[in-house]
XYZ file of C-alpha atoms in Angstrom:
479
model
C 48.835 85.673 81.276
C 51.649 84.505 79.046
C 54.395 82.197 80.186
C 58.028 83.122 80.625
C 59.930 82.914 77.311
C 62.097 79.826 77.030
C 64.736 81.469 74.829
C 66.859 84.502 75.666
C 66.227 85.804 72.176
C 62.536 86.172 73.087
C 63.354 88.504 75.955
C 63.720 92.213 75.151
C 67.280 93.444 75.740
C 66.019 96.561 77.509
C 64.214 94.555 80.175
C 60.783 96.069 79.231
C 58.297 93.729 77.504
C 56.681 94.836 74.227
C 53.384 96.652 74.268
C 50.513 94.298 75.049
C 52.842 91.666 76.502
C 52.703 91.144 80.270
C 55.360 88.681 81.368
C 54.834 86.635 84.484
C 57.500 87.210 87.149
C 59.599 84.257 88.157
C 60.825 83.300 91.585
C 64.557 83.894 91.398
C 66.721 84.770 94.384
C 70.315 85.830 94.872
C 71.211 82.518 96.592
C 69.727 80.654 93.618
C 71.873 82.689 91.217
C 74.923 81.924 93.368
C 74.087 78.207 93.452
C 73.572 77.999 89.694
C 76.825 79.816 88.917
C 78.737 77.824 91.539
C 77.657 74.453 90.123
C 79.262 75.250 86.768
C 82.824 74.058 86.046
C 85.314 76.596 84.733
C 84.947 76.595 80.953
C 85.686 78.558 77.816
C 82.919 80.999 78.769
C 84.712 82.023 81.972
C 88.047 82.349 80.172
C 86.612 84.516 77.386
C 84.831 86.838 79.831
C 87.983 87.035 81.950
C 90.245 87.951 79.030
C 87.922 90.465 77.374
C 86.913 92.244 80.581
C 90.326 92.176 82.242
C 92.144 93.660 79.242
C 91.078 96.991 80.741
C 93.415 96.259 83.636
C 96.197 95.713 81.113
C 95.624 99.202 79.716
C 95.390 100.572 83.258
C 98.943 99.658 84.165
C 100.330 99.992 80.638
C 99.193 103.598 80.554
C 100.305 104.356 84.113
C 103.800 102.957 83.777
C 104.360 104.306 80.253
C 103.444 107.723 81.619
C 106.318 107.327 84.084
C 108.728 106.553 81.221
C 107.395 109.456 79.150
C 107.863 111.858 82.067
C 111.407 110.584 82.640
C 112.076 111.229 78.936
C 110.485 114.697 78.928
C 112.253 115.831 82.106
C 115.515 116.876 80.371
C 113.693 117.927 77.167
C 111.215 120.272 78.847
C 113.415 121.186 81.805
C 111.587 119.899 84.888
C 112.741 117.695 87.773
C 111.458 114.921 90.024
C 109.260 117.286 92.053
C 107.347 118.227 88.884
C 107.012 114.553 87.935
C 105.452 113.967 91.330
C 102.998 116.840 90.805
C 102.003 115.686 87.294
C 101.488 112.121 88.468
C 99.504 113.368 91.459
C 97.226 115.369 89.139
C 96.647 112.245 87.054
C 95.908 110.206 90.152
C 93.455 112.877 91.286
C 91.559 112.020 88.117
C 91.907 108.347 89.007
C 90.456 109.111 92.441
C 87.450 110.945 91.003
C 86.837 108.243 88.395
C 87.035 105.434 90.939
C 84.672 107.158 93.365
C 82.046 108.078 90.772
C 82.223 104.870 88.713
C 80.978 102.669 91.534
C 77.784 104.691 91.916
C 77.260 104.669 88.143
C 77.858 100.918 87.803
C 75.475 100.121 90.656
C 72.828 102.337 89.040
C 73.288 101.868 85.274
C 74.896 98.438 85.101
C 78.371 96.937 85.017
C 78.607 96.223 81.285
C 77.395 99.634 80.110
C 79.888 101.510 82.264
C 82.808 99.225 81.298
C 82.135 100.027 77.624
C 81.791 103.772 78.171
C 84.920 104.169 80.264
C 87.144 102.344 77.747
C 86.056 104.597 74.885
C 86.670 107.778 76.863
C 90.016 106.549 78.187
C 91.233 105.801 74.663
C 90.462 109.280 73.373
C 92.075 111.189 76.231
C 95.128 108.909 76.424
C 96.041 109.392 72.763
C 95.369 113.151 72.925
C 98.294 113.604 75.338
C 100.627 112.947 72.417
C 99.462 116.194 70.781
C 100.555 118.630 73.497
C 103.704 120.739 73.640
C 103.921 121.824 77.276
C 103.986 120.088 80.628
C 100.774 121.506 82.104
C 98.630 120.651 79.077
C 100.001 117.134 79.422
C 99.045 117.166 83.115
C 95.483 118.330 82.363
C 94.883 115.583 79.780
C 96.502 113.088 82.125
C 93.824 113.949 84.693
C 91.010 112.935 82.324
C 92.880 109.893 81.001
C 93.315 108.481 84.461
C 89.790 109.478 85.472
C 88.423 106.923 83.009
C 91.188 104.402 83.735
C 90.244 104.605 87.426
C 86.560 104.229 86.629
C 87.139 101.166 84.490
C 89.475 99.324 86.830
C 87.026 99.816 89.713
C 84.092 98.259 87.857
C 85.748 95.184 86.314
C 86.575 93.265 89.567
C 83.008 93.370 91.007
C 81.617 92.457 87.592
C 83.835 89.409 87.232
C 83.373 88.361 90.867
C 79.616 88.250 90.252
C 80.050 85.764 87.372
C 82.635 83.369 88.820
C 82.083 80.192 90.875
C 82.926 80.666 94.564
C 85.439 77.811 94.710
C 87.731 79.405 92.096
C 87.012 83.103 92.608
C 90.452 83.728 94.113
C 92.323 81.810 91.410
C 90.476 83.544 88.591
C 90.990 86.818 90.439
C 94.710 86.113 90.344
C 94.598 85.596 86.595
C 92.566 88.793 86.304
C 95.304 90.620 88.181
C 97.761 88.955 85.825
C 96.577 91.487 83.243
C 97.909 94.198 85.548
C 101.169 92.255 85.492
C 101.186 92.098 81.702
C 100.703 95.841 81.518
C 103.507 96.491 84.006
C 105.902 94.013 82.414
C 105.108 95.037 78.836
C 105.314 98.804 79.416
C 109.133 99.057 79.726
C 109.505 96.893 76.604
C 107.036 99.203 74.846
C 108.871 102.299 76.085
C 112.349 100.952 75.332
C 111.472 100.091 71.735
C 109.188 102.996 70.839
C 110.409 106.082 72.718
C 114.077 106.020 71.526
C 113.061 105.128 67.948
C 109.692 106.801 67.287
C 109.489 109.324 70.113
C 107.370 109.693 73.228
C 104.302 110.837 71.259
C 104.125 107.532 69.365
C 104.229 105.626 72.660
C 100.930 107.309 73.579
C 99.289 107.269 70.115
C 99.793 103.533 69.634
C 97.609 102.530 72.605
C 94.487 103.824 70.821
C 93.999 101.050 68.200
C 94.326 98.308 70.807
C 91.768 99.936 73.081
C 89.287 100.232 70.200
C 89.610 96.527 69.378
C 88.993 95.577 73.003
C 85.935 97.825 73.074
C 84.458 95.993 70.102
C 85.133 92.628 71.765
C 83.315 93.717 74.911
C 80.001 94.200 73.160
C 79.400 90.460 73.550
C 79.802 90.364 77.327
C 76.736 89.480 79.437
C 75.380 91.753 82.143
C 75.681 90.536 85.730
C 72.572 88.474 86.610
C 72.985 89.478 90.250
C 72.742 93.160 89.289
C 69.786 92.521 86.972
C 67.869 90.786 89.750
C 68.519 93.603 92.227
C 67.118 96.014 89.644
C 63.944 93.948 89.362
C 64.790 92.714 85.859
C 64.059 89.123 86.816
C 63.425 87.689 83.366
C 66.655 89.175 82.020
C 68.586 87.709 84.950
C 67.059 84.299 84.233
C 67.852 84.640 80.527
C 71.511 85.497 81.237
C 71.824 82.513 83.587
C 70.346 80.112 81.041
C 72.585 81.524 78.318
C 75.673 80.968 80.498
C 74.545 77.438 81.347
C 74.027 76.607 77.680
C 77.436 78.010 76.689
C 79.187 76.039 79.410
C 77.224 72.927 78.453
C 78.220 73.206 74.794
C 81.883 73.615 75.755
C 81.785 70.530 77.954
C 79.919 68.501 75.318
C 82.533 69.454 72.723
C 85.230 68.190 75.077
C 83.396 64.935 75.740
C 82.578 65.886 79.344
C 79.136 65.455 80.849
C 77.546 68.817 81.562
C 75.721 69.549 84.823
C 72.034 68.717 84.830
C 69.909 71.613 83.569
C 68.678 73.915 86.289
C 64.956 73.537 87.020
C 62.709 76.190 85.562
C 61.875 78.839 88.141
C 58.399 78.668 89.567
C 55.930 81.443 88.701
C 55.569 84.006 91.445
C 54.015 87.380 91.995
C 57.246 89.000 93.009
C 60.960 88.280 92.920
C 63.030 87.860 96.049
C 62.244 90.557 98.644
C 65.470 92.218 99.682
C 66.599 95.168 101.713
C 67.613 98.045 99.465
C 71.140 98.978 100.486
C 72.456 102.423 99.588
C 75.884 104.046 99.661
C 75.133 105.332 103.166
C 75.258 101.749 104.404
C 78.994 101.652 103.730
C 79.434 103.689 106.921
C 76.500 102.189 108.821
C 77.264 100.217 112.009
C 77.031 96.995 109.992
C 79.773 97.870 107.505
C 81.679 100.798 109.030
C 84.675 98.900 110.381
C 85.056 96.858 107.194
C 84.819 99.976 105.042
C 87.413 101.912 107.035
C 89.672 98.842 107.076
C 89.543 98.513 103.298
C 90.063 102.237 102.768
C 93.276 102.063 104.810
C 94.399 98.888 103.021
C 93.883 100.476 99.601
C 95.556 103.719 100.740
C 98.651 101.775 101.792
C 98.785 99.332 98.860
C 98.281 101.748 96.003
C 100.004 104.673 97.635
C 103.174 102.616 97.622
C 102.566 100.744 94.342
C 101.955 103.764 92.119
C 104.764 105.757 93.695
C 107.201 102.879 93.237
C 106.161 102.108 89.656
C 106.165 105.774 88.613
C 109.568 106.591 90.077
C 111.588 103.426 89.355
C 113.116 104.823 86.100
C 113.863 108.145 87.821
C 115.317 106.470 90.928
C 117.626 104.362 88.810
C 118.683 107.459 86.879
C 119.434 109.161 90.228
C 121.815 106.285 90.983
C 123.829 107.252 87.893
C 122.407 104.884 85.281
C 121.587 106.174 81.787
C 117.928 106.503 80.849
C 118.143 103.476 78.519
C 119.915 101.445 81.195
C 117.310 102.404 83.785
C 114.580 101.243 81.372
C 116.346 97.881 81.004
C 116.704 97.455 84.775
C 113.039 98.390 85.190
C 112.053 95.430 83.000
C 113.719 93.043 85.448
C 111.994 94.705 88.421
C 108.546 94.949 86.840
C 108.695 91.334 85.612
C 108.415 90.191 89.240
C 104.778 91.272 89.362
C 103.759 88.525 86.904
C 104.267 85.622 89.331
C 103.130 87.902 92.165
C 99.669 88.391 90.677
C 99.117 84.875 89.346
C 100.503 83.056 92.388
C 98.559 85.480 94.562
C 95.276 84.140 93.186
C 96.127 80.623 94.351
C 97.424 81.893 97.694
C 94.220 83.794 98.518
C 92.132 80.671 97.841
C 94.518 78.497 99.867
C 95.459 80.838 102.720
C 92.485 83.279 102.569
C 92.371 86.974 101.713
C 93.075 88.356 105.187
C 96.420 86.651 105.994
C 97.610 87.124 102.411
C 97.052 90.881 102.702
C 98.930 91.065 106.009
C 101.902 89.059 104.713
C 102.070 91.123 101.504
C 102.112 94.439 103.376
C 104.863 93.328 105.737
C 106.928 91.931 102.853
C 106.544 95.161 100.872
C 107.784 97.191 103.848
C 110.831 94.965 104.403
C 111.950 94.782 100.779
C 111.155 98.454 100.170
C 113.535 99.414 102.964
C 116.235 97.158 101.522
C 115.669 98.719 98.072
C 116.110 102.147 99.629
C 119.429 101.046 101.119
C 120.679 99.390 97.898
C 123.366 101.047 95.778
C 124.540 98.314 93.381
C 122.638 97.240 90.278
C 122.275 93.658 91.577
C 120.856 94.760 94.915
C 118.531 97.292 93.286
C 117.062 94.707 90.907
C 116.833 91.970 93.558
C 115.107 93.989 96.271
C 113.105 95.995 93.737
C 111.825 92.755 92.219
C 110.929 91.292 95.621
C 109.124 94.489 96.545
C 107.209 94.374 93.245
C 106.271 90.722 93.937
C 104.851 91.605 97.377
C 102.981 94.599 95.950
C 101.389 92.321 93.352
C 100.449 89.812 96.052
C 98.797 92.583 98.082
C 96.901 93.903 95.045
C 95.507 90.464 94.261
C 94.388 90.018 97.860
C 92.509 93.314 98.198
C 91.027 93.175 94.691
C 89.506 89.813 95.631
C 88.642 90.846 99.174
C 86.789 94.127 98.615
C 83.860 92.950 96.392
C 83.243 90.040 98.766
C 82.432 92.318 101.702
C 79.447 94.219 100.223
C 75.994 93.243 98.867
C 75.197 93.544 95.174
C 73.431 96.928 95.427
C 76.553 98.665 96.751
C 79.316 96.276 95.650
C 80.673 98.487 92.869
C 80.232 101.612 95.007
C 82.210 100.015 97.835
C 84.901 98.909 95.406
C 85.074 102.312 93.733
C 85.377 104.284 96.964
C 88.049 101.918 98.308
C 89.941 102.282 95.030
C 89.623 106.061 95.336
C 91.332 105.910 98.728
C 94.119 103.948 97.062
C 94.660 106.803 94.661
C 94.497 109.330 97.492
C 97.400 107.438 99.042
C 99.215 107.529 95.713
C 98.744 111.299 95.382
C 100.102 111.972 98.864
C 103.078 109.614 98.577
C 103.917 110.823 95.062
C 104.152 114.383 96.344
C 106.208 113.249 99.334
C 108.488 111.188 97.113
C 108.956 113.949 94.555
C 110.034 116.459 97.205
C 111.901 114.351 99.719
C 113.738 112.107 97.260
C 115.692 115.235 96.389
C 116.015 116.614 99.930
C 116.435 113.425 101.987
C 117.200 110.637 99.495
C 115.096 107.669 98.465
C 115.488 105.753 101.750
C 113.575 108.415 103.690
C 110.430 107.904 101.613
C 110.516 104.130 102.036
C 110.694 104.617 105.808
C 107.536 106.748 105.587
C 105.761 104.139 103.447
C 106.749 101.423 105.931
C 104.709 103.127 108.649
C 101.623 103.235 106.404
C 101.990 99.604 105.310
C 102.517 98.235 108.806
C 99.575 100.222 110.203
C 97.332 98.773 107.480
C 98.626 95.256 108.169
C 97.713 95.570 111.870
C 94.201 96.865 111.133
C 93.459 94.103 108.601
C 94.781 91.484 111.038
C 92.464 92.736 113.794
C 89.262 93.558 111.864
C 89.288 91.517 108.650
C 86.850 88.574 108.405
C 87.463 85.324 106.555
C 85.786 85.006 103.150
C 87.454 81.765 102.028
C 85.028 79.427 100.280
C 82.011 81.677 100.920
C 79.565 82.902 98.284
C 79.249 86.636 97.711
C 75.850 86.586 99.398
C 77.276 84.818 102.455
C 80.492 86.812 102.821
C 78.700 90.160 102.436
C 76.070 89.328 105.051
């Protein structure tokens, strides 16, 4: 029997050895993968993977918020009001819901990297195609498919990155990952303000396509998750990925004059890899995980129901207060900019304070400042309380994006993340419809009162049920 190849280049990319070659299995376990990744210092490898993978989150929010600006622009041109904006956005978020729910199953079955690549390509095509339509319902139909693939992508990236990062900095790096959401939110009004008045709303949609293509090409060099490879029985590939990561980190440290960690010992030959229970999607609602699953579904429903409604309607709300469309875009920049420190600081807070209390504090803060925003009438008050609400929403997003992958084992981690994300979009659909109707009938304050009830209920449930995951490996926190 031949020995295990010492170089990743000797290992077939497909995971199947060539004809006539019978590779000896190696003893590799999930705790060993965790230990080997945890012993590595943060290096250029982690930064590159973070930037390339998380750029999808940039396009997620860039597309979502630009859609809000485009709809605000089209409203007087095509003759529809805020209720129609709510319906169109709800249709798009229905696509987001479907994409989030399905993507988790696909990523757990076919692999994280493959699905991240596929979803970006499909998103790019459908997003740009919206700029070709000439009526509101064609726009809505294409928006459904655009957000389907946006939802799929943004549900796969967090579990993928969590499976590559050292435990001690998972929250901090998660905060920087969420910072790409912030960049998308903060950059979108600048994009809209400079492109829509000068080149038209169609150009604002067309011009996202080249950037998405470039990111897709960059992603071809990303590694697959060794945790996922091991769970699929592809032990040699998992070992090869680990050794490749260790070498890349070692070269970075050597180039900086820093001593690299001692090489990991070669795995001992064994007949079989680590025996493990095969979890399935049904286990999400088994007695072991039911309370955690329902808790996270409510948390996502509250967080993203409020976040997407707020971000979609900010330009329209400001216009309702009597500001011109250009002025409302300018004010939106100040409000959206608050999410940048919210996401980045949130990563440090979740590592320092833990995911559970950070989520509770963020939900309560969002409710308080949302109510004050609903009461505000002056430009100063609107920007101040809108910015504080955006900061708390960003803090809550960072907390639950870190929290959710930590609660499930590798076999169902992406599925759990995807279904939780789908509930977030269900909340967005419902609150968008409520906002679109009742902002006209009852005024904006009424809707914030409704969202307060949802946020505070979620805060209470997380406070009662949520476990601590601070400083725990994925294998430990999910068990």
